[in-house]
Amino acid sequence: MKINLFVAGMLLCSAGAHAQNMFSTSSSHPADTVMSEPHEQALRYPFLRQASVTASVFGSGHFDSKLNGKDFASGKSSNARISSFFSIPISSWDGNTIGATIYHNEQFFNIKEANNQLAEPRVDEGDIAKSTLGLSLNFSRIDAIFHTPVIYSAVFTGMSDDLKALRRFNFNGSVSFPLKRSRDVYFSLGALVLIDPSAPFPVLPLVNYFRKLNSSGLELTLVLPQSVSLKQSLSRNAWIYVGTTANTYASFYKTSNPALPARYSYNTSELKSGPGFEYLLGKYVLLGVSGGVNSIITARTIAKGSSYNDAFIKTTAKSTPYGEFHISLLPF
């Protein structure tokens, strides 16, 4: 069992998929690989893949914003996003593992039908493109407390928009207790601590539940607070699924407008819900398409040095349809 848990630690170090996402970088612990190979784990858990590029397109949706509690602006926004990451195992020893994740996120916003309620500042119509770069260092340790397995994990993330300066530093720490492990069922409970100015909550519960529902390949995977999915194999290399995934995104801004802070960030927490299809091309390349409804749970603009509750702009937006394509590499 010690060897199997050690393999889990190695997988955790590569679990930086979407490192910008406060949920996925340390909150989602995979099954501890009892009778399971890394490729099977990576097919089941997208955040365990070696690398990935995802292109997403979102329909136009209405938004309303308030500035310091006053009506600020409204209009319509259509967005697109290209996200990529690459995970790098660094070292492992005595149940400890260290890895790194490099990521890039490019967001495109198109604003139209802007209706400004204030003289200053104003929301301008047109296109905006923002790039976010990041590096995460991931550490995990497999241990035991009173003969009960426990997985510790820590993720240190630096974020920038131009590689010239660090715009934000985040820390995620988690502990998880595997309670049931078999080929067909896995269940663990734990807690996640977030030191992140864009995090709505400093502590979140962790729940990882996986179950093979029948012999035809139907699987239920629950990884809270990140995702839930129901997946059915069509063949050895093809799967369909339906589910919901939570993600967070940030973009950084600088302005000389006296009505705004000199530096601030725009932060969203989003839920994508709908069906998808994945196909394994060869041994390592996984292609996927999905679509459905994207819901923005929170959208807040935060001055540098401030926190989620101090956001000076709060935005609400209607759900929009989305389409997505991704190409991923399984662990080498």
Short mmCIF file of C-alpha atoms in Angstrom, two decimals:
data_model
loop_
_atom_site.label_atom_id
_atom_site.label_comp_id
_atom_site.label_asym_id
_atom_site.label_seq_id
_atom_site.Cartn_x
_atom_site.Cartn_y
_atom_site.Cartn_z
CA MET A 1 0.00 0.00 0.00
CA LYS A 2 2.91 2.35 0.69
CA ILE A 3 4.03 2.11 -2.93
CA ASN A 4 0.55 2.87 -4.23
CA LEU A 5 0.25 5.92 -2.00
CA PHE A 6 3.67 7.10 -3.15
CA VAL A 7 2.49 6.96 -6.76
CA ALA A 8 -0.45 9.12 -5.70
CA GLY A 9 1.98 11.70 -4.38
CA MET A 10 3.76 11.81 -7.72
CA LEU A 11 0.43 12.38 -9.44
CA LEU A 12 -0.42 15.16 -7.02
CA CYS A 13 2.73 16.98 -8.01
CA SER A 14 1.52 17.04 -11.60
CA ALA A 15 -1.95 18.19 -10.55
CA GLY A 16 -1.45 21.82 -11.48
CA ALA A 17 -3.79 21.82 -14.43
CA HIS A 18 -5.24 25.31 -14.78
CA ALA A 19 -2.88 26.54 -12.07
CA GLN A 20 -4.74 29.84 -12.07
CA ASN A 21 -7.74 27.95 -10.75
CA MET A 22 -7.82 28.17 -6.96
CA PHE A 23 -9.82 24.92 -6.82
CA SER A 24 -7.79 22.59 -9.00
CA THR A 25 -4.25 23.28 -7.89
CA SER A 26 -4.45 21.45 -4.59
CA SER A 27 -8.05 20.74 -3.73
CA SER A 28 -8.55 17.80 -6.07
CA HIS A 29 -6.84 14.67 -4.89
CA PRO A 30 -6.90 11.69 -7.24
CA ALA A 31 -7.61 8.16 -6.12
CA ASP A 32 -4.51 6.68 -4.50
CA THR A 33 -3.87 4.51 -7.57
CA VAL A 34 -4.73 1.19 -5.94
CA MET A 35 -4.75 -1.19 -8.94
CA SER A 36 -4.74 1.81 -11.28
CA GLU A 37 -2.20 3.15 -13.77
CA PRO A 38 -1.22 6.83 -14.23
CA HIS A 39 -2.80 6.83 -17.71
CA GLU A 40 -6.11 5.63 -16.29
CA GLN A 41 -5.95 8.28 -13.57
CA ALA A 42 -5.22 11.02 -16.11
CA LEU A 43 -8.16 9.94 -18.27
CA ARG A 44 -10.38 10.14 -15.21
CA TYR A 45 -8.98 13.41 -13.77
CA PRO A 46 -8.11 16.13 -16.34
CA PHE A 47 -5.90 17.99 -13.85
CA LEU A 48 -3.48 15.02 -13.80
CA ARG A 49 -2.59 15.34 -17.48
CA GLN A 50 0.92 16.28 -18.53
CA ALA A 51 -0.12 19.20 -20.72
CA SER A 52 -3.23 20.70 -22.28
CA VAL A 53 -4.44 23.49 -24.56
CA THR A 54 -8.11 24.52 -24.38
CA ALA A 55 -9.94 26.98 -26.62
CA SER A 56 -13.35 28.23 -25.42
CA VAL A 57 -15.91 30.50 -27.09
CA PHE A 58 -18.79 32.06 -25.13
CA GLY A 59 -22.02 33.57 -26.39
CA SER A 60 -23.02 37.19 -25.80
CA GLY A 61 -24.53 37.89 -22.39
CA HIS A 62 -25.86 40.89 -20.47
CA PHE A 63 -23.95 42.30 -17.49
CA ASP A 64 -24.62 44.87 -14.77
CA SER A 65 -21.91 46.47 -12.61
CA LYS A 66 -21.89 48.48 -9.40
CA LEU A 67 -19.00 50.73 -8.34
CA ASN A 68 -18.74 51.08 -4.56
CA GLY A 69 -22.40 50.16 -4.28
CA LYS A 70 -23.63 52.61 -6.95
CA ASP A 71 -24.97 51.70 -10.39
CA PHE A 72 -21.96 51.87 -12.69
CA ALA A 73 -22.46 50.32 -16.13
CA SER A 74 -24.34 47.67 -18.05
CA GLY A 75 -24.14 46.17 -21.52
CA LYS A 76 -23.34 42.99 -23.40
CA SER A 77 -20.12 41.02 -23.46
CA SER A 78 -19.00 38.10 -25.61
CA ASN A 79 -15.78 36.34 -24.64
CA ALA A 80 -13.22 33.81 -25.81
CA ARG A 81 -10.39 32.15 -23.93
CA ILE A 82 -7.30 30.09 -24.73
CA SER A 83 -5.76 28.29 -21.74
CA SER A 84 -2.69 26.07 -21.65
CA PHE A 85 -0.55 24.36 -19.04
CA PHE A 86 2.44 22.05 -18.80
CA SER A 87 3.30 20.03 -15.68
CA ILE A 88 6.91 19.13 -14.82
CA PRO A 89 7.83 16.48 -12.20
CA ILE A 90 10.98 17.64 -10.37
CA SER A 91 11.90 15.25 -7.56
CA SER A 92 10.58 12.55 -5.22
CA TRP A 93 11.99 10.98 -2.05
CA ASP A 94 10.67 9.11 1.01
CA GLY A 95 7.02 9.80 0.25
CA ASN A 96 7.63 13.46 -0.70
CA THR A 97 7.26 14.84 -4.21
CA ILE A 98 7.89 18.21 -5.85
CA GLY A 99 6.65 19.38 -9.22
CA ALA A 100 5.98 22.55 -11.18
CA THR A 101 3.28 23.80 -13.51
CA ILE A 102 3.66 26.53 -16.12
CA TYR A 103 0.47 28.01 -17.50
CA HIS A 104 -0.79 30.74 -19.80
CA ASN A 105 -4.29 32.14 -20.16
CA GLU A 106 -5.36 34.52 -22.93
CA GLN A 107 -8.78 36.15 -22.55
CA PHE A 108 -10.63 38.15 -25.20
CA PHE A 109 -13.55 40.43 -24.31
CA ASN A 110 -15.88 42.20 -26.72
CA ILE A 111 -18.03 44.89 -25.07
CA LYS A 112 -21.06 46.35 -26.86
CA GLU A 113 -24.23 48.28 -26.03
CA ALA A 114 -22.45 49.85 -23.05
CA ASN A 115 -24.69 52.00 -20.85
CA ASN A 116 -22.66 54.12 -18.42
CA GLN A 117 -24.38 55.52 -15.33
CA LEU A 118 -21.43 57.62 -14.12
CA ALA A 119 -19.41 60.37 -15.75
CA GLU A 120 -16.18 58.67 -14.64
CA PRO A 121 -15.00 56.00 -14.92
CA ARG A 122 -16.64 54.69 -18.09
CA VAL A 123 -16.85 51.31 -19.79
CA ASP A 124 -15.87 51.64 -23.46
CA GLU A 125 -17.21 49.49 -26.25
CA GLY A 126 -14.73 47.43 -28.24
CA ASP A 127 -12.26 44.56 -27.87
CA ILE A 128 -9.90 43.84 -24.99
CA ALA A 129 -7.26 41.09 -24.84
CA LYS A 130 -5.54 40.19 -21.56
CA SER A 131 -2.80 37.65 -20.93
CA THR A 132 -2.06 35.95 -17.61
CA LEU A 133 1.08 33.91 -16.96
CA GLY A 134 1.76 31.72 -13.98
CA LEU A 135 4.15 29.32 -12.30
CA SER A 136 3.14 26.94 -9.54
CA LEU A 137 5.45 24.91 -7.32
CA ASN A 138 3.64 21.89 -5.90
CA PHE A 139 4.67 19.84 -2.87
CA SER A 140 2.92 16.77 -1.49
CA ARG A 141 3.64 14.20 1.17
CA ILE A 142 2.14 10.79 1.79
CA ASP A 143 2.05 9.90 5.48
CA ALA A 144 -0.08 8.21 8.14
CA ILE A 145 -1.75 9.30 11.37
CA PHE A 146 -2.51 6.45 13.77
CA HIS A 147 -2.06 4.02 10.86
CA THR A 148 -4.55 6.01 8.74
CA PRO A 149 -3.21 7.23 5.35
CA VAL A 150 -3.12 11.00 4.89
CA ILE A 151 -2.08 13.18 1.92
CA TYR A 152 -0.65 16.66 2.54
CA SER A 153 -0.33 19.11 -0.31
CA ALA A 154 0.92 22.69 -0.73
CA VAL A 155 0.88 24.83 -3.88
CA PHE A 156 2.74 28.13 -4.23
CA THR A 157 1.65 30.18 -7.26
CA GLY A 158 3.07 33.37 -8.73
CA MET A 159 1.03 35.23 -11.36
CA SER A 160 1.98 37.95 -13.83
CA ASP A 161 0.77 39.57 -17.03
CA ASP A 162 4.10 40.44 -18.66
CA LEU A 163 6.88 38.47 -16.86
CA LYS A 164 8.34 41.78 -15.65
CA ALA A 165 6.73 41.80 -12.21
CA LEU A 166 4.83 39.49 -9.87
CA ARG A 167 1.21 40.65 -9.82
CA ARG A 168 -0.14 38.14 -7.29
CA PHE A 169 1.05 35.37 -4.99
CA ASN A 170 -1.33 32.60 -3.91
CA PHE A 171 -0.93 29.71 -1.50
CA ASN A 172 -3.14 26.62 -1.26
CA GLY A 173 -2.67 24.02 1.45
CA SER A 174 -4.71 20.88 1.88
CA VAL A 175 -4.99 17.65 3.83
CA SER A 176 -6.98 14.63 2.67
CA PHE A 177 -7.82 11.27 4.27
CA PRO A 178 -8.50 8.32 1.95
CA LEU A 179 -11.33 6.40 3.63
CA LYS A 180 -12.19 3.74 1.05
CA ARG A 181 -10.00 2.35 -1.73
CA SER A 182 -10.69 -0.38 -4.25
CA ARG A 183 -10.68 -0.85 -8.02
CA ASP A 184 -14.32 0.25 -8.31
CA VAL A 185 -14.75 2.73 -5.43
CA TYR A 186 -12.67 5.54 -3.96
CA PHE A 187 -13.70 7.98 -1.23
CA SER A 188 -11.70 10.64 0.64
CA LEU A 189 -12.45 13.67 2.81
CA GLY A 190 -10.30 16.66 3.68
CA ALA A 191 -9.98 20.44 3.83
CA LEU A 192 -8.40 23.16 1.70
CA VAL A 193 -6.95 26.45 2.97
CA LEU A 194 -6.79 29.33 0.45
CA ILE A 195 -4.56 32.38 0.81
CA ASP A 196 -5.78 34.17 -2.28
CA PRO A 197 -7.24 37.70 -2.49
CA SER A 198 -9.83 36.52 -5.03
CA ALA A 199 -11.07 33.57 -2.92
CA PRO A 200 -14.62 33.98 -1.54
CA PHE A 201 -13.86 31.56 1.33
CA PRO A 202 -10.54 30.94 3.16
CA VAL A 203 -11.38 27.28 3.88
CA LEU A 204 -13.30 24.74 1.79
CA PRO A 205 -14.17 21.08 2.36
CA LEU A 206 -12.64 18.47 0.03
CA VAL A 207 -14.62 15.49 -1.18
CA ASN A 208 -13.32 12.98 -3.72
CA TYR A 209 -15.68 10.17 -4.66
CA PHE A 210 -15.32 7.80 -7.58
CA ARG A 211 -17.46 4.77 -8.39
CA LYS A 212 -17.77 2.41 -11.34
CA LEU A 213 -21.53 2.04 -11.66
CA ASN A 214 -21.67 -1.00 -13.94
CA SER A 215 -19.59 -3.34 -16.08
CA SER A 216 -20.28 -1.39 -19.30
CA GLY A 217 -17.99 1.49 -18.31
CA LEU A 218 -20.34 3.98 -16.64
CA GLU A 219 -18.43 6.00 -13.99
CA LEU A 220 -19.36 8.69 -11.46
CA THR A 221 -16.61 11.09 -10.39
CA LEU A 222 -17.18 13.76 -7.73
CA VAL A 223 -14.29 16.09 -6.89
CA LEU A 224 -15.52 18.95 -4.71
CA PRO A 225 -15.20 21.87 -4.91
CA GLN A 226 -14.05 21.44 -8.50
CA SER A 227 -16.21 19.07 -10.54
CA VAL A 228 -18.79 16.32 -10.88
CA SER A 229 -19.23 14.14 -13.95
CA LEU A 230 -20.96 11.02 -15.25
CA LYS A 231 -18.86 9.28 -17.90
CA GLN A 232 -19.61 6.41 -20.26
CA SER A 233 -17.05 4.59 -22.42
CA LEU A 234 -18.07 4.04 -26.05
CA SER A 235 -15.00 2.01 -26.97
CA ARG A 236 -11.47 1.49 -25.74
CA ASN A 237 -10.49 4.96 -26.95
CA ALA A 238 -13.71 7.02 -26.81
CA TRP A 239 -15.90 8.40 -24.02
CA ILE A 240 -18.92 10.64 -23.61
CA TYR A 241 -19.72 12.50 -20.40
CA VAL A 242 -21.95 15.10 -18.81
CA GLY A 243 -20.94 17.23 -15.85
CA THR A 244 -20.13 20.54 -14.21
CA THR A 245 -16.70 22.08 -13.64
CA ALA A 246 -15.75 25.09 -11.51
CA ASN A 247 -12.90 27.40 -12.54
CA THR A 248 -11.53 30.77 -11.51
CA TYR A 249 -9.77 33.30 -13.74
CA ALA A 250 -7.94 36.59 -13.22
CA SER A 251 -6.66 39.37 -15.47
CA PHE A 252 -4.56 42.34 -14.37
CA TYR A 253 -4.90 46.02 -15.27
CA LYS A 254 -3.03 49.31 -14.85
CA THR A 255 -4.62 52.74 -15.29
CA SER A 256 -3.94 56.43 -14.74
CA ASN A 257 -7.65 57.23 -14.33
CA PRO A 258 -7.97 59.02 -10.94
CA ALA A 259 -11.41 57.44 -10.43
CA LEU A 260 -9.81 53.96 -10.29
CA PRO A 261 -6.97 52.35 -8.32
CA ALA A 262 -3.66 52.42 -10.19
CA ARG A 263 -3.54 48.61 -10.33
CA TYR A 264 -6.40 46.17 -10.05
CA SER A 265 -7.53 42.73 -11.18
CA TYR A 266 -10.75 41.34 -12.64
CA ASN A 267 -11.63 37.97 -11.11
CA THR A 268 -14.37 35.52 -12.02
CA SER A 269 -15.60 32.21 -10.60
CA GLU A 270 -17.43 30.20 -13.25
CA LEU A 271 -19.38 26.98 -13.68
CA LYS A 272 -19.40 25.13 -17.00
CA SER A 273 -22.20 22.56 -17.34
CA GLY A 274 -22.97 20.27 -20.26
CA PRO A 275 -22.00 17.20 -22.28
CA GLY A 276 -18.65 16.36 -23.85
CA PHE A 277 -16.77 13.80 -25.91
CA GLU A 278 -13.13 12.65 -25.68
CA TYR A 279 -11.08 10.46 -28.01
CA LEU A 280 -7.64 8.98 -27.31
CA LEU A 281 -5.44 9.31 -30.38
CA GLY A 282 -2.60 6.83 -30.06
CA LYS A 283 -1.23 6.38 -26.52
CA TYR A 284 -0.71 9.93 -25.27
CA VAL A 285 -2.83 12.43 -27.23
CA LEU A 286 -6.40 13.08 -26.05
CA LEU A 287 -8.81 15.18 -28.10
CA GLY A 288 -12.04 16.57 -26.66
CA VAL A 289 -15.04 18.74 -27.46
CA SER A 290 -17.72 19.98 -25.07
CA GLY A 291 -20.45 22.58 -24.79
CA GLY A 292 -23.33 23.74 -22.69
CA VAL A 293 -23.98 26.65 -20.33
CA ASN A 294 -21.38 28.84 -18.63
CA SER A 295 -22.53 30.60 -15.45
CA ILE A 296 -20.51 33.34 -13.74
CA ILE A 297 -20.98 32.82 -10.01
CA THR A 298 -18.98 35.89 -8.97
CA ALA A 299 -17.21 38.66 -10.91
CA ARG A 300 -15.28 41.17 -8.82
CA THR A 301 -12.72 43.86 -9.55
CA ILE A 302 -10.19 44.12 -6.73
CA ALA A 303 -7.54 46.78 -6.12
CA LYS A 304 -3.99 45.55 -5.64
CA GLY A 305 -3.47 44.73 -1.97
CA SER A 306 -7.20 44.31 -1.30
CA SER A 307 -9.26 41.15 -0.87
CA TYR A 308 -12.46 39.60 -2.25
CA ASN A 309 -14.74 41.36 0.26
CA ASP A 310 -13.13 44.75 -0.56
CA ALA A 311 -13.94 44.60 -4.29
CA PHE A 312 -14.76 48.09 -5.59
CA ILE A 313 -16.65 46.79 -8.65
CA LYS A 314 -19.14 43.92 -8.41
CA THR A 315 -20.61 42.55 -11.62
CA THR A 316 -23.50 40.21 -12.27
CA ALA A 317 -23.88 38.48 -15.64
CA LYS A 318 -26.41 36.18 -17.23
CA SER A 319 -25.48 32.63 -18.19
CA THR A 320 -24.32 32.12 -21.76
CA PRO A 321 -23.82 29.13 -24.08
CA TYR A 322 -20.24 27.98 -24.69
CA GLY A 323 -18.30 25.64 -26.95
CA GLU A 324 -14.89 24.20 -26.20
CA PHE A 325 -12.12 22.16 -27.81
CA HIS A 326 -9.08 20.76 -26.03
CA ILE A 327 -6.04 18.69 -26.80
CA SER A 328 -4.20 17.05 -23.90
CA LEU A 329 -1.13 14.91 -23.35
CA LEU A 330 -1.28 12.01 -20.90
CA PRO A 331 1.71 11.38 -18.56
CA PHE A 332 4.77 10.22 -20.47
#
